[in-house]
Every structure is written in C-alpha cells, then in structure tokens.
PDB file of C-alpha atoms in Angstrom:
ATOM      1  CA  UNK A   1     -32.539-112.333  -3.287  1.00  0.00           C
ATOM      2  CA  UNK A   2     -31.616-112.675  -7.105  1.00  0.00           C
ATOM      3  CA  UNK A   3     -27.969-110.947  -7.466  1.00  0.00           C
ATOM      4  CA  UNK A   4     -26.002-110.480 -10.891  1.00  0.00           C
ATOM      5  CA  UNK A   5     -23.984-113.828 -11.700  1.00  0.00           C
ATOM      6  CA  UNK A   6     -22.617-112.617 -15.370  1.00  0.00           C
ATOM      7  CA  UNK A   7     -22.305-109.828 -17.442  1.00  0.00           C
ATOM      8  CA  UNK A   8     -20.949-108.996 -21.143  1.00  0.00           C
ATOM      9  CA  UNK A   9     -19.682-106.173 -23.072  1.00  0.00           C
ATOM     10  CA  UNK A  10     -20.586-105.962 -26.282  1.00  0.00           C
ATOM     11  CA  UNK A  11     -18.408-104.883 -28.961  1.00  0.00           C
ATOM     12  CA  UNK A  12     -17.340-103.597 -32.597  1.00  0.00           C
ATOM     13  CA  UNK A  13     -13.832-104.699 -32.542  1.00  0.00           C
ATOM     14  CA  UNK A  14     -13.815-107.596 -30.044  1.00  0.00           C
ATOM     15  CA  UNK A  15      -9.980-107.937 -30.393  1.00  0.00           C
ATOM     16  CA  UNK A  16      -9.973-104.089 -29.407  1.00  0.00           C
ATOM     17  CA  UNK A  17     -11.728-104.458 -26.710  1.00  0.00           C
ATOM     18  CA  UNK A  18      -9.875-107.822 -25.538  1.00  0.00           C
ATOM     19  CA  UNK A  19      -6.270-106.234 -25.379  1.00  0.00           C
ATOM     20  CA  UNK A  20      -7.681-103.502 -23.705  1.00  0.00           C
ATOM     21  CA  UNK A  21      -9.252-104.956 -20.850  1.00  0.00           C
ATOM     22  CA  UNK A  22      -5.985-107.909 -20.684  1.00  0.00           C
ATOM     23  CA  UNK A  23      -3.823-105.230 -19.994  1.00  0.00           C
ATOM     24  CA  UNK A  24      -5.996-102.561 -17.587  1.00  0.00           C
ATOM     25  CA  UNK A  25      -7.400-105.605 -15.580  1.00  0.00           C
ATOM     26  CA  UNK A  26      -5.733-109.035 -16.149  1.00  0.00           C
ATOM     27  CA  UNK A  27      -8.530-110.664 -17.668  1.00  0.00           C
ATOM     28  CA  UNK A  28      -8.486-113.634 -19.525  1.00  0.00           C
ATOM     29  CA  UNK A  29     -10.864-114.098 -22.674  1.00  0.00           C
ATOM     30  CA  UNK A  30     -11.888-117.850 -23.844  1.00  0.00           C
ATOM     31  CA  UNK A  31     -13.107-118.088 -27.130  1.00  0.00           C
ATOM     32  CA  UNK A  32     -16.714-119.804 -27.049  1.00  0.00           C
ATOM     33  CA  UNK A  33     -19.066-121.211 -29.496  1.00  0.00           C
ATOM     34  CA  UNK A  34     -18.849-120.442 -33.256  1.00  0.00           C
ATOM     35  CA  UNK A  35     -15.583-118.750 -34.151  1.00  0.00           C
ATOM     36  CA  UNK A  36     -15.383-115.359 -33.398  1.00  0.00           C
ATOM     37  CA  UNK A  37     -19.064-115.177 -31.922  1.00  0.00           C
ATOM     38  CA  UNK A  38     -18.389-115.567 -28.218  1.00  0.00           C
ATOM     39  CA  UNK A  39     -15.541-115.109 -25.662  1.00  0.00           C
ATOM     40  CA  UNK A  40     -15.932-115.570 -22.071  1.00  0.00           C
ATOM     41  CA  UNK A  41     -14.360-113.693 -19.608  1.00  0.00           C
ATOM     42  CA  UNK A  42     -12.618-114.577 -16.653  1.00  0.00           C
ATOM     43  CA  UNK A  43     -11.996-111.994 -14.362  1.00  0.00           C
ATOM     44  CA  UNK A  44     -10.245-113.492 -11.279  1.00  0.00           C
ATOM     45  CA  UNK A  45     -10.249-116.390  -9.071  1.00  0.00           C
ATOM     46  CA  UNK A  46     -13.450-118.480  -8.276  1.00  0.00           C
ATOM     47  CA  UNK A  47     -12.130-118.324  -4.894  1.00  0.00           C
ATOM     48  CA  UNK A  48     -13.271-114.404  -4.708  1.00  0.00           C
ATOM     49  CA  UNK A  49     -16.115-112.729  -4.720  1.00  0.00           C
ATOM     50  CA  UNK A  50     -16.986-111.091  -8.330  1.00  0.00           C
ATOM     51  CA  UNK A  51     -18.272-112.419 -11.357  1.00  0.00           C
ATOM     52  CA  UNK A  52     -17.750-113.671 -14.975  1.00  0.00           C
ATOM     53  CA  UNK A  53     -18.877-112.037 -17.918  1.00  0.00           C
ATOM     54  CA  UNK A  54     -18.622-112.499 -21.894  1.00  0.00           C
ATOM     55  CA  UNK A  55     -18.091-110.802 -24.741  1.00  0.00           C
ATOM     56  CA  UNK A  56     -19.537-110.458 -28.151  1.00  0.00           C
ATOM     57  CA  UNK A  57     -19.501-108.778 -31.260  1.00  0.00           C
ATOM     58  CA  UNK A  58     -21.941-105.301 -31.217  1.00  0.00           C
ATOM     59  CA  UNK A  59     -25.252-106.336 -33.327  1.00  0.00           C
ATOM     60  CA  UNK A  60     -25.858-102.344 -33.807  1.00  0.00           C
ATOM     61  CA  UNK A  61     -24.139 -99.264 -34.545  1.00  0.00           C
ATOM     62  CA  UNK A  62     -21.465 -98.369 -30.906  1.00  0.00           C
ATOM     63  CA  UNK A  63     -23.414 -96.140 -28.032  1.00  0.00           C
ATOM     64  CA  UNK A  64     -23.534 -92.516 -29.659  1.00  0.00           C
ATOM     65  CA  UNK A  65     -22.089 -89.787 -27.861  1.00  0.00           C
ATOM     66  CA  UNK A  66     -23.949 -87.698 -25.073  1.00  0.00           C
ATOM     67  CA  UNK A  67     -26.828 -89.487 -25.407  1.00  0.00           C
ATOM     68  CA  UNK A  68     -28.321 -92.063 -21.831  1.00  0.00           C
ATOM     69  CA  UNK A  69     -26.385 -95.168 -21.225  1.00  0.00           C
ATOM     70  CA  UNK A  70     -29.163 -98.135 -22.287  1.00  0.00           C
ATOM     71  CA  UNK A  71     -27.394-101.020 -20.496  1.00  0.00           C
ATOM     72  CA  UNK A  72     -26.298-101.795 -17.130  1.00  0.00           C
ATOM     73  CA  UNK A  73     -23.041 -99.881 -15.556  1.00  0.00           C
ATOM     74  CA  UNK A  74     -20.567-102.549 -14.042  1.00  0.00           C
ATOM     75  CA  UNK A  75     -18.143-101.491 -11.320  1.00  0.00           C
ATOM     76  CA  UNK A  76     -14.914-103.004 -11.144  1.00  0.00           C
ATOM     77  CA  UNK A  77     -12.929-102.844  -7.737  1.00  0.00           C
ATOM     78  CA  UNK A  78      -9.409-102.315  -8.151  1.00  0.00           C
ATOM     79  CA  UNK A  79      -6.778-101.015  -5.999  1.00  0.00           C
ATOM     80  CA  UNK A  80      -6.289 -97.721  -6.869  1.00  0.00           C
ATOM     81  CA  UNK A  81      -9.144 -96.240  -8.531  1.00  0.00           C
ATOM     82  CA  UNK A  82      -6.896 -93.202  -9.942  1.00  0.00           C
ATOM     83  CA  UNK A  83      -4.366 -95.240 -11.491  1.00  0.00           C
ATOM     84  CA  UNK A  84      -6.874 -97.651 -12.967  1.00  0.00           C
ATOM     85  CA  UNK A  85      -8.545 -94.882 -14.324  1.00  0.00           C
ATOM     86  CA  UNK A  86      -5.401 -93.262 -15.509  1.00  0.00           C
ATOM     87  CA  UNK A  87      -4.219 -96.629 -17.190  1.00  0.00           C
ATOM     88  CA  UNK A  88      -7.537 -96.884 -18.751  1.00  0.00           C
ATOM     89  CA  UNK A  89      -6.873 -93.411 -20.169  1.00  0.00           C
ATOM     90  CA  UNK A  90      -3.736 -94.577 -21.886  1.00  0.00           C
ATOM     91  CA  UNK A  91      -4.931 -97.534 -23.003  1.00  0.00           C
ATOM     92  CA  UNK A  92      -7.552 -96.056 -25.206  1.00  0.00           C
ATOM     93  CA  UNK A  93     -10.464 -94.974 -22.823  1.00  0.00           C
ATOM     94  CA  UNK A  94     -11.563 -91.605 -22.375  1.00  0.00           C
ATOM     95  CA  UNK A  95     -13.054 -89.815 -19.466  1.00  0.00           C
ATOM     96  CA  UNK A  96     -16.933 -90.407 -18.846  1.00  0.00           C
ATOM     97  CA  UNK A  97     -16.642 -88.994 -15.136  1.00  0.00           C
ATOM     98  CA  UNK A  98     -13.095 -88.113 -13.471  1.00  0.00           C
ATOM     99  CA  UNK A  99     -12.378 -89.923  -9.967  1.00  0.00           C
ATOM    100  CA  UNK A 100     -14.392 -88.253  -7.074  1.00  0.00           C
ATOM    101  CA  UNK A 101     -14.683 -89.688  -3.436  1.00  0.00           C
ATOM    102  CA  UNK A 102     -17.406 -91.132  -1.827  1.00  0.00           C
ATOM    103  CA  UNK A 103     -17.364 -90.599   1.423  1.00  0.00           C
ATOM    104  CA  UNK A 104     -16.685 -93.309   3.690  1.00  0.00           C
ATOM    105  CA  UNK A 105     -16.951 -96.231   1.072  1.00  0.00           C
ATOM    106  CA  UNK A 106     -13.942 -94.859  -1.417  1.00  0.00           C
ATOM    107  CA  UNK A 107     -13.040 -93.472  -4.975  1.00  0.00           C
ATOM    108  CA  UNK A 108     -14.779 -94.052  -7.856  1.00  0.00           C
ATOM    109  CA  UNK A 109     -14.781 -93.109 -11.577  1.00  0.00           C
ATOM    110  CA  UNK A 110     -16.395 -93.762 -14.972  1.00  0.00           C
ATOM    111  CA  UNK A 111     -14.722 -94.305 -17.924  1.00  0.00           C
ATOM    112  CA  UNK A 112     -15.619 -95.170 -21.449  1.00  0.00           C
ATOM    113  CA  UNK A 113     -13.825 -98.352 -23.308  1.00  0.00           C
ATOM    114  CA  UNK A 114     -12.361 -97.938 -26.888  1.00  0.00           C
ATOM    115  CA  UNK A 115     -16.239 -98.876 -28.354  1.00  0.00           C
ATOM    116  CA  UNK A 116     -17.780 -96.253 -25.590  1.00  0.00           C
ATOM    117  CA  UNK A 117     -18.877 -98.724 -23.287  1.00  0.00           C
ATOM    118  CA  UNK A 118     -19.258 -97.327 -19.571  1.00  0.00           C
ATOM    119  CA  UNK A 119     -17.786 -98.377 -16.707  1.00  0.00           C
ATOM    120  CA  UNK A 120     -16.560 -97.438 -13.519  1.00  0.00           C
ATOM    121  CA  UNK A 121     -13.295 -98.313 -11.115  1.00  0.00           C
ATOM    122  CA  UNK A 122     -13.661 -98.253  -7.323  1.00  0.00           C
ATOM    123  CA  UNK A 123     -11.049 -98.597  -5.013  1.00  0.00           C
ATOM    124  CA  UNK A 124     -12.155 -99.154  -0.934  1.00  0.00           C
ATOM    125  CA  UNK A 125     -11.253 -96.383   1.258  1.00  0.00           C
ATOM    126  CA  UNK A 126     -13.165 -95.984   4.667  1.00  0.00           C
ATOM    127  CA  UNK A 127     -11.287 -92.407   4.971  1.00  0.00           C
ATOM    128  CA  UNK A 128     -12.650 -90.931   1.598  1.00  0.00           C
ATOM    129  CA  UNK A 129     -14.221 -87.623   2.277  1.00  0.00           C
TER     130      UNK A 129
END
C-alpha cells in the first residue's frame, strides 16, 4: 500500500519558518540545490519511524485566513501534545484548534506556523477520554 515518504512546508520567510520549527521540534534544515531554493529537513533518526520533508520558498501569496486548508495536514507526535502546542504558541504560532482528547489514542491539536501553515501535535495516551 503506497504510504507518505516526504513532505514540505512551503514558505514566505524560509529562515522564519526554520528557527521556528529548530526550536519547537529539533529539526535540522540542509540547504539543497540552488542557494536559498531548497532545504531539506531532517526530523529524527532513520532508525525511527517518521519521515523527511523539505522546505521551500512560497510561490504564491501565504494561506488567507478562515478560508479551507488546500494542502495536506501533517501530524507530528511529540510527547506532550499541550506543551508542544503551548511552545508553538510562544514561538510565533497561533491557535488553529486548542488540544482536545481522543479517546483511547491521545491528545491532539492544530496549530498554525508563523506563514499560517497547519499542523497538528499528538501525544499517545491509551487513557485519553
């Protein structure tokens, strides 16, 4: 069955959106191809299960407000969903759907990067009701 092996976030400020996802997540971004064009992104080790991704520089005008999301949502699991969320928050995010349970799989929440990309943090919890 085909399954997701990359993704990418596109952006207007790609340095924005680089120091924002270094310091809620750890990633590491690898400039690729023609200067400022291309960055990949590591996002853990090979070792685990996830994927890669890449970013790139926006070719239209950011995602305008209230209006459907017209790419796909990634998830990204993370310890605590709450203080992911929260450190997204302070980082330069803003709230696109607070933390909420779901039952017997765990917490998860949407939030918007600095160039209104959505995305959401889950955190494993077999208890969540």
């Amino acid at each position: 069955m085909p399954r997701v092996n990359h993704f990418e976030i596109h952006a207007t400020n790609p340095e924005i959106l680089i120091r924002f996802y270094t310091q809620l997540f750890g990633w590491t971004f690898e400039p690729w191809g023609p200067p400022d064009g291309y960055w990949m992104i590591r996002t853990g080790d090979d070792a685990e299960s996830g994927i890669n991704g890449g970013l790139l520089p926006r070719r239209s005008s950011a995602p305008a407000s209230g209006q459907p999301v017209n790419a796909s949502v990634c998830t990204v699991r993370v310890a605590s969903a709450r203080e992911s969320y929260a450190a997204a928050l302070s980082l330069g995010g803003s709230e696109a759907l607070p933390v909420a349970a779901i039952p017997a799989m765990g917490w998860l929440g949407y939030v918007k990067d600095p160039d209104g990309n959505l995305f959401g943090v889950m955190s494993e919890d077999a208890r969540a009701i």
